[in-house]
Short mmCIF file of C-alpha atoms and ligand atoms in Angstrom, two decimals:
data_model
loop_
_atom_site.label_atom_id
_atom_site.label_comp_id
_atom_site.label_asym_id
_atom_site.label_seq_id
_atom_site.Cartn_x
_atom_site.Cartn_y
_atom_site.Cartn_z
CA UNK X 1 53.46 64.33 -13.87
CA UNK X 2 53.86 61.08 -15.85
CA UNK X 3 56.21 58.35 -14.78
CA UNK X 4 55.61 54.40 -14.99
CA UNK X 5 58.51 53.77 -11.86
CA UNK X 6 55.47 53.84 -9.12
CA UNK X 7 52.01 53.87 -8.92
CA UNK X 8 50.19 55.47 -6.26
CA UNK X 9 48.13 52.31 -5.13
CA UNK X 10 44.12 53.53 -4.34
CA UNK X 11 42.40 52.41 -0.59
CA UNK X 12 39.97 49.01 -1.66
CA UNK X 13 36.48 50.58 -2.27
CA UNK X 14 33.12 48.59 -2.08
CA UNK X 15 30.33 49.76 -3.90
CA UNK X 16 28.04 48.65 -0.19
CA UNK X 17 30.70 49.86 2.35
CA UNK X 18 30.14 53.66 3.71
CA UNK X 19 30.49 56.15 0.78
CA UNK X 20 32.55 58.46 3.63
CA UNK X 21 35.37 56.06 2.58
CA UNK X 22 37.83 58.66 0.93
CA UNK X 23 41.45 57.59 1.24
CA UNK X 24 41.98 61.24 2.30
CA UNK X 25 41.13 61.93 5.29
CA UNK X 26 41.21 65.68 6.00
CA UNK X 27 37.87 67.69 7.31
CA UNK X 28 36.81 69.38 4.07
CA UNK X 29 36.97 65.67 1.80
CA UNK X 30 35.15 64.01 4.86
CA UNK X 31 32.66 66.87 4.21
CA UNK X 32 32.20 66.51 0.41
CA UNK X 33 31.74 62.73 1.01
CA UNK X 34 29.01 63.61 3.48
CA UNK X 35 26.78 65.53 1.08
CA UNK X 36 24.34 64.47 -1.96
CA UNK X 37 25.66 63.70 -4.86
CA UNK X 38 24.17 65.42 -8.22
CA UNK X 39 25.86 66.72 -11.54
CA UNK X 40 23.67 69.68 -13.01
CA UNK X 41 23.94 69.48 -16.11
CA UNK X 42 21.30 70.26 -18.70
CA UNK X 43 21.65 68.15 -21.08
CA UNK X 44 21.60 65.00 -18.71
CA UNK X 45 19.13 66.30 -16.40
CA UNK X 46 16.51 66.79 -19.44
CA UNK X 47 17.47 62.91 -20.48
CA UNK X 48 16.81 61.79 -16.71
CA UNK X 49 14.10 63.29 -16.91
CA UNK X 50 12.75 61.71 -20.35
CA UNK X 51 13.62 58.71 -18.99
CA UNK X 52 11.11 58.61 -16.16
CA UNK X 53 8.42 60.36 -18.49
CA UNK X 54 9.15 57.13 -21.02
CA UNK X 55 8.68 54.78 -17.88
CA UNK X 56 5.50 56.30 -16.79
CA UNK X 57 4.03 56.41 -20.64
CA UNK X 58 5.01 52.34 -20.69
CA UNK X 59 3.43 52.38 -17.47
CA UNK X 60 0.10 53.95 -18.32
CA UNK X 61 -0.41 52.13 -21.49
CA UNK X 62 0.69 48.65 -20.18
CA UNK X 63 -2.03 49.57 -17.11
CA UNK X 64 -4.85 51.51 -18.35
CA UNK X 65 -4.53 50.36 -22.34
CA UNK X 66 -4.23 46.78 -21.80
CA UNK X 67 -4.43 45.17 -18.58
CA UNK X 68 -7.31 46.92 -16.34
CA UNK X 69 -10.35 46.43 -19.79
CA UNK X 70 -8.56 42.54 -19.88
CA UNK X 71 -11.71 40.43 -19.05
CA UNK X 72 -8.98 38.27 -17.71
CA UNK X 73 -9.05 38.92 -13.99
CA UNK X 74 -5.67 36.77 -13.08
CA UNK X 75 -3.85 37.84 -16.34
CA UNK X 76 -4.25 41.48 -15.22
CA UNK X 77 -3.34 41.05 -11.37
CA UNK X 78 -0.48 39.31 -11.95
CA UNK X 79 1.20 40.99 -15.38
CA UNK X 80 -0.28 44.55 -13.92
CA UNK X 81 2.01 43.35 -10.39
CA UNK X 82 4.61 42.43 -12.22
CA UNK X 83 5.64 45.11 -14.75
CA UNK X 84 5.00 47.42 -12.16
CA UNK X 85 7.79 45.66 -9.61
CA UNK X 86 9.93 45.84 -11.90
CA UNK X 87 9.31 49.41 -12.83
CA UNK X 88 9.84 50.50 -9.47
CA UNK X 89 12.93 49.14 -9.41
CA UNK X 90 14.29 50.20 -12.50
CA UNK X 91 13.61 53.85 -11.25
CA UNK X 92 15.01 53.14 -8.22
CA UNK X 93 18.58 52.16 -9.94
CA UNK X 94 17.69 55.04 -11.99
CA UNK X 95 17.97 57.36 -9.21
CA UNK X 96 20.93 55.49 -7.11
CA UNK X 97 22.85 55.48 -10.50
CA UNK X 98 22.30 59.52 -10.48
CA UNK X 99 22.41 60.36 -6.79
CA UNK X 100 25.72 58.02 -5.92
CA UNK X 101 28.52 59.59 -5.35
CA UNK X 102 30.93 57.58 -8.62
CA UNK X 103 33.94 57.57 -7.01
CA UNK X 104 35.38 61.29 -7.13
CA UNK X 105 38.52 62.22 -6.40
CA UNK X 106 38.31 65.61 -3.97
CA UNK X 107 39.17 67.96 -6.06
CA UNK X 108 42.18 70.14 -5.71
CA UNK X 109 44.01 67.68 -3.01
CA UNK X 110 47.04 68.14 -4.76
CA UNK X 111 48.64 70.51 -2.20
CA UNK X 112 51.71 70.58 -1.18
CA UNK X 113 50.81 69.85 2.97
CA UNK X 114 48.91 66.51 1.51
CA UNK X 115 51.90 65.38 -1.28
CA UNK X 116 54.45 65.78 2.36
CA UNK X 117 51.37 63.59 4.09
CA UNK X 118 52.43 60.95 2.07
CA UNK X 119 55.48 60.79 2.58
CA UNK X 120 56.57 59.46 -0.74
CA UNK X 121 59.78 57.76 -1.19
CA UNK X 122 62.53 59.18 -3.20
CA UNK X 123 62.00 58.63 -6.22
CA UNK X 124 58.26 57.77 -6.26
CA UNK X 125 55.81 59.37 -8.58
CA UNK X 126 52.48 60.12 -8.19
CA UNK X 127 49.96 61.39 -11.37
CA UNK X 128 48.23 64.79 -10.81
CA UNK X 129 45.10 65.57 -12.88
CA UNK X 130 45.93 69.34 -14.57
CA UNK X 131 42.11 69.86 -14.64
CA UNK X 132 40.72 69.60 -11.00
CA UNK X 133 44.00 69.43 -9.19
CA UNK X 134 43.93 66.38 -7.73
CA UNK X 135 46.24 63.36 -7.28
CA UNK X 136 45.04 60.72 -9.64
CA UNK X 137 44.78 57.33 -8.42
CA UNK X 138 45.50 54.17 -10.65
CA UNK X 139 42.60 54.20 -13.13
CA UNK X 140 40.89 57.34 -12.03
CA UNK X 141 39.81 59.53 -14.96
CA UNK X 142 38.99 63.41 -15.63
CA UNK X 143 34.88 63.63 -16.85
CA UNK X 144 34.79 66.59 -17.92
CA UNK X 145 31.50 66.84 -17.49
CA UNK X 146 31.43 66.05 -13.50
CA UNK X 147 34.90 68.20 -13.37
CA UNK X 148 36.08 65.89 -11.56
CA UNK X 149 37.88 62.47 -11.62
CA UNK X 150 36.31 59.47 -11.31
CA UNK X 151 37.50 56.33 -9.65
CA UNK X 152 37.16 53.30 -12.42
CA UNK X 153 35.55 55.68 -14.51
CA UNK X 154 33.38 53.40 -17.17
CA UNK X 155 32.05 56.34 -19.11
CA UNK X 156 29.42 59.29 -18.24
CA UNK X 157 25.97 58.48 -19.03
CA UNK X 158 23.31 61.48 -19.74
CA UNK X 159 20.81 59.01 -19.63
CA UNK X 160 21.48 58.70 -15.99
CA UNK X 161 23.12 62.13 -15.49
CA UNK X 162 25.94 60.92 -13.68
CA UNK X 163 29.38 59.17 -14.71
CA UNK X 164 29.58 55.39 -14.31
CA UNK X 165 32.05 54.55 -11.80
CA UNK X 166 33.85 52.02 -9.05
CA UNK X 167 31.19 52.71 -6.51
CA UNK X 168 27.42 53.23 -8.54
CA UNK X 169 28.47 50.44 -11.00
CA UNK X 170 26.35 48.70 -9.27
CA UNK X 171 22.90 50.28 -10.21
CA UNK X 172 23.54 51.10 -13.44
CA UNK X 173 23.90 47.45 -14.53
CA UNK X 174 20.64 46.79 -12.24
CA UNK X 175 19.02 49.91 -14.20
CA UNK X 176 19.82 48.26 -17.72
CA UNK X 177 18.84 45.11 -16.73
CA UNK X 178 15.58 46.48 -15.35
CA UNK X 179 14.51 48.41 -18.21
CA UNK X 180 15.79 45.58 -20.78
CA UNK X 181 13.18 43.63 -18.41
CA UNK X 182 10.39 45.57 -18.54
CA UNK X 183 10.84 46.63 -22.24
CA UNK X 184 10.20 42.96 -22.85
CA UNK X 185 7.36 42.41 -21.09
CA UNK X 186 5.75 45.57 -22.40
CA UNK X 187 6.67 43.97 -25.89
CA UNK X 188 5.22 40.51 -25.19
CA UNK X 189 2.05 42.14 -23.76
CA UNK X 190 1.62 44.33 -26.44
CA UNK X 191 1.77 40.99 -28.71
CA UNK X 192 -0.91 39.71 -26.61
CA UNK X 193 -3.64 42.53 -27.24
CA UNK X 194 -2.95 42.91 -30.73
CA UNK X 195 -3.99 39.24 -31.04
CA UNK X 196 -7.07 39.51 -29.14
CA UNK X 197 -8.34 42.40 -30.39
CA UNK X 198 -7.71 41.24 -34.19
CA UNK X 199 -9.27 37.96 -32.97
CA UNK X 200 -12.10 39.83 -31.11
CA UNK X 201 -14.02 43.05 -31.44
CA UNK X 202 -11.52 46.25 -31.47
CA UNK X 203 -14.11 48.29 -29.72
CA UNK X 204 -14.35 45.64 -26.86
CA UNK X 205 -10.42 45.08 -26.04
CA UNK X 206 -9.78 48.63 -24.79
CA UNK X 207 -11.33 51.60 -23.08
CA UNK X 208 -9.90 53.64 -25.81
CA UNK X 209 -11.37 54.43 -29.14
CA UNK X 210 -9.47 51.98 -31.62
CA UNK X 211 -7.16 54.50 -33.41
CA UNK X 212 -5.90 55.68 -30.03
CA UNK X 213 -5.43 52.21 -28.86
CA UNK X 214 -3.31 51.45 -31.81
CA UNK X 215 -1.21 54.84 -31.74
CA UNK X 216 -0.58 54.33 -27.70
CA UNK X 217 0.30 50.54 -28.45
CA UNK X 218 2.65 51.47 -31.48
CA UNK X 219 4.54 54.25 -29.42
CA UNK X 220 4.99 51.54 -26.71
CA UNK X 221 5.82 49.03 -29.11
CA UNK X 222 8.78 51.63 -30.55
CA UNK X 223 9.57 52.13 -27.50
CA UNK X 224 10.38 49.01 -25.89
CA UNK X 225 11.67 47.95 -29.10
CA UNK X 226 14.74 50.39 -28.91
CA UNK X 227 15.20 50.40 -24.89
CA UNK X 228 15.25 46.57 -24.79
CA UNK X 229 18.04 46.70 -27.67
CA UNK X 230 20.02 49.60 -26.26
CA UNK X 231 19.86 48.36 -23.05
CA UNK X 232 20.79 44.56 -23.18
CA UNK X 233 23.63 45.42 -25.33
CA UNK X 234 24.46 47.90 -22.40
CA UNK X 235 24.05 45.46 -19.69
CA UNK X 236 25.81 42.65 -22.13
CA UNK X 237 28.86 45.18 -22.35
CA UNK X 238 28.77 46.05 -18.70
CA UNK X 239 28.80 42.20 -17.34
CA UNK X 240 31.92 41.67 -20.29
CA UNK X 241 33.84 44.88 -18.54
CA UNK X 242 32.72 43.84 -14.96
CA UNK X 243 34.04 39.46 -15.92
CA UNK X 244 37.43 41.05 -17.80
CA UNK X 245 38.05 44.06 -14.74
CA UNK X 246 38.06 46.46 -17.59
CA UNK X 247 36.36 49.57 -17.56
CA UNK X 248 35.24 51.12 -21.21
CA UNK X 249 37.93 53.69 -20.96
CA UNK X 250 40.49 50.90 -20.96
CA UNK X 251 38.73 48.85 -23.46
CA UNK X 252 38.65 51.65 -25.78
CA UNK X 253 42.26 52.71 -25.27
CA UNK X 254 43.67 49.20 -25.03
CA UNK X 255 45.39 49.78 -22.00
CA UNK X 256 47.59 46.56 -20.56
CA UNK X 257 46.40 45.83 -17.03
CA UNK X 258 48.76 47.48 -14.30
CA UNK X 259 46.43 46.40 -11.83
CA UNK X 260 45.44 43.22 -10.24
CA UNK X 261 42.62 41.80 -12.37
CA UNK X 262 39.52 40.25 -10.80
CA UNK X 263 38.00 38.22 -13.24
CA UNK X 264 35.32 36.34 -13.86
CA UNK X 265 32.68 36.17 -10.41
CA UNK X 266 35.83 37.53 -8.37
CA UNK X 267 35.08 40.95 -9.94
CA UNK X 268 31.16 40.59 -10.34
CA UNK X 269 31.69 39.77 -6.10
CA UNK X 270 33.70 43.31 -6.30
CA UNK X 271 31.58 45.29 -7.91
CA UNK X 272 27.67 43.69 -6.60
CA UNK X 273 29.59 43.01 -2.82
CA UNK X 274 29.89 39.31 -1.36
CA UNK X 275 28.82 36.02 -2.20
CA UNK X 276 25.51 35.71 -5.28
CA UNK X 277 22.54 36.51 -2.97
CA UNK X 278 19.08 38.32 -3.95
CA UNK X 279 21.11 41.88 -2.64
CA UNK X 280 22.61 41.49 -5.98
CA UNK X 281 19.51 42.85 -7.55
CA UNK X 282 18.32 44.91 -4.97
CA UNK X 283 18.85 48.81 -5.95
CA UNK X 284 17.75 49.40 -2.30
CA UNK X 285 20.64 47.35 -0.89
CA UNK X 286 23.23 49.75 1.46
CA UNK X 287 20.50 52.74 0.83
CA UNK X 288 19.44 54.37 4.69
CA UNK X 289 16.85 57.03 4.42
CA UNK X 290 18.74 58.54 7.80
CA UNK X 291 22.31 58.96 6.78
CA UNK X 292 20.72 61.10 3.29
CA UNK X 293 18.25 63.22 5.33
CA UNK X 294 21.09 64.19 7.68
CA UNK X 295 23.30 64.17 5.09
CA UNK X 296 20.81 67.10 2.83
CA UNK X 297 20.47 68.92 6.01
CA UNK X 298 24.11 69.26 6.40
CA UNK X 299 25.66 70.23 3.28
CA UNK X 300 23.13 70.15 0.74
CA UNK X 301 23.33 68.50 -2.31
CA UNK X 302 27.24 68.74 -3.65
CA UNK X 303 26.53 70.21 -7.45
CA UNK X 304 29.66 70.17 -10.00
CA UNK X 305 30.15 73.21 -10.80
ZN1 ZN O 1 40.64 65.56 -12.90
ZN1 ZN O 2 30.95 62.38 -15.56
#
């Protein structure tokens, strides 16, 4: 169904408003909202996973390789503190981004009970997605790897096994900007113990035998190298989209705004939720421990199949 005469306008969604927010409101949607949210898919799940292995390697080396031998007592407390912090939260956006429900579309509401529902105007045309058989709101896409469509779909990311979307946004930006963080600190401390232990004695600046020292250090190095450049171009890219109210898809199709654009902080405030505040970059912001235990024991997690 294509036609440009209406446009079937989609509810307001916040990213830190309840995620049982569908516009539809009829038992079995209210149920899919109410139920963890994860794609299986192989190939993302084995990059989620190789993400977290590549956080714990940066981990161990940063810790064991260079900070805890450091004869430095301060310059190990507070670097080993810090990359660690900021670890933890850059697998915590990690798992948000993958576990957050991106804005789907319950799939096969296009029936003919909910189109009367609406009671649409003569005249007025709504988009249905052939694939999951659901009515498409205004810049909803079809992933076809989460079969479904997504609300402001931005694109699907393996690396996070989940599509980027209106409503976990959010914590992917936080996850790029926390890995671009701790990519370069792992590359400024690795500059550090190079130049001590080329100063010093190699057998004295780490626990390790020299040659491993140097091939753990040179993986890290590699490492951090390519995460901090794919990943601040990422988060670059996402702050452009999130300033212009553009999501990839749109960019990359050159699609002329229908909507009403929130630019600049107005759509950084739509997308992070109120006023510039330290919940900005908190991936923990909105999260309740409660409402996901009840919500596991209910339905169990809701896999696309
Ligand atoms: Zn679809
Ligand atoms: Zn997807």
């Amino acid at each position: 169904m294509q036609s440009s005469g209406h446009r079937f306008r989609d509810i307001e969604h916040h990213p830190l408003l309840a995620e049982n927010d569908s516009y539809d409101s009829s038992s079995s949607e209210a149920d899919m909202a109410d139920r963890v949210w994860f794609i299986r898919d192989g190939c993302g799940m084995v990059c989620a996973v190789m993400t977290w292995f590549l956080v714990v390697y940066a981990d161990f080396v940063v810790t064991f390789v260079m900070l805890l031998p450091s004869k430095d007592f301060w310059y190990s407390v507070i670097n080993g503190v810090l990359f660690n912090c900021l670890a933890v939260l850059a697998l915590s956006s990690h798992l948000r981004t993958m576990l957050t429900d991106p804005g789907a579309v319950p799939k096969g509401n296009a029936t003919k009970e909910y189109m009367e529902s609406l009671q649409l105007k003569p005249g007025e045309v709504i988009y249905k997605c052939p694939k999951c058989c659901s009515i498409k709101p205004e810049r909803a896409h079809h992933c076809s790897i989460c079969k479904r469509c997504i609300r402001k779909m931005d694109h699907h990311c393996p690396w996070v096994n989940n599509c980027v979307g209106e409503k976990n946004q959010r914590f992917f930006v936080l996850f790029t900007m926390y890995i671009a963080l701790i990519s370069a600190h792992a590359l400024i401390l690795c500059g550090f113990q190079f130049f001590s232990c080329v100063r010093g004695q190699w057998t004295e600046c780490s626990d390790f035998s020299p040659p491993v020292t140097v091939i753990l250090m040179v993986f890290l190095c590699l490492e951090g190298f390519l995460f901090l450049t794919f990943t601040a171009v990422m988060f670059g890219t996402q702050i452009h989209s999130i300033c212009n109210d553009e999501t990839e898809i749109e960019r990359l199709k050159s699609e002329k705004p229908t909507w009403e654009r929130r630019l600049r902080w107005e759509g950084m405030k739509s997308v992070f939720g109120g006023q510039p505040s330290l919940l900005w970059i908190n991936p923990f912001a909105g999260f309740r421990i409660r409402q996901l235990l009840l919500r596991a024991k209910k339905g169990g997690p809701e896999f696309s199949v």
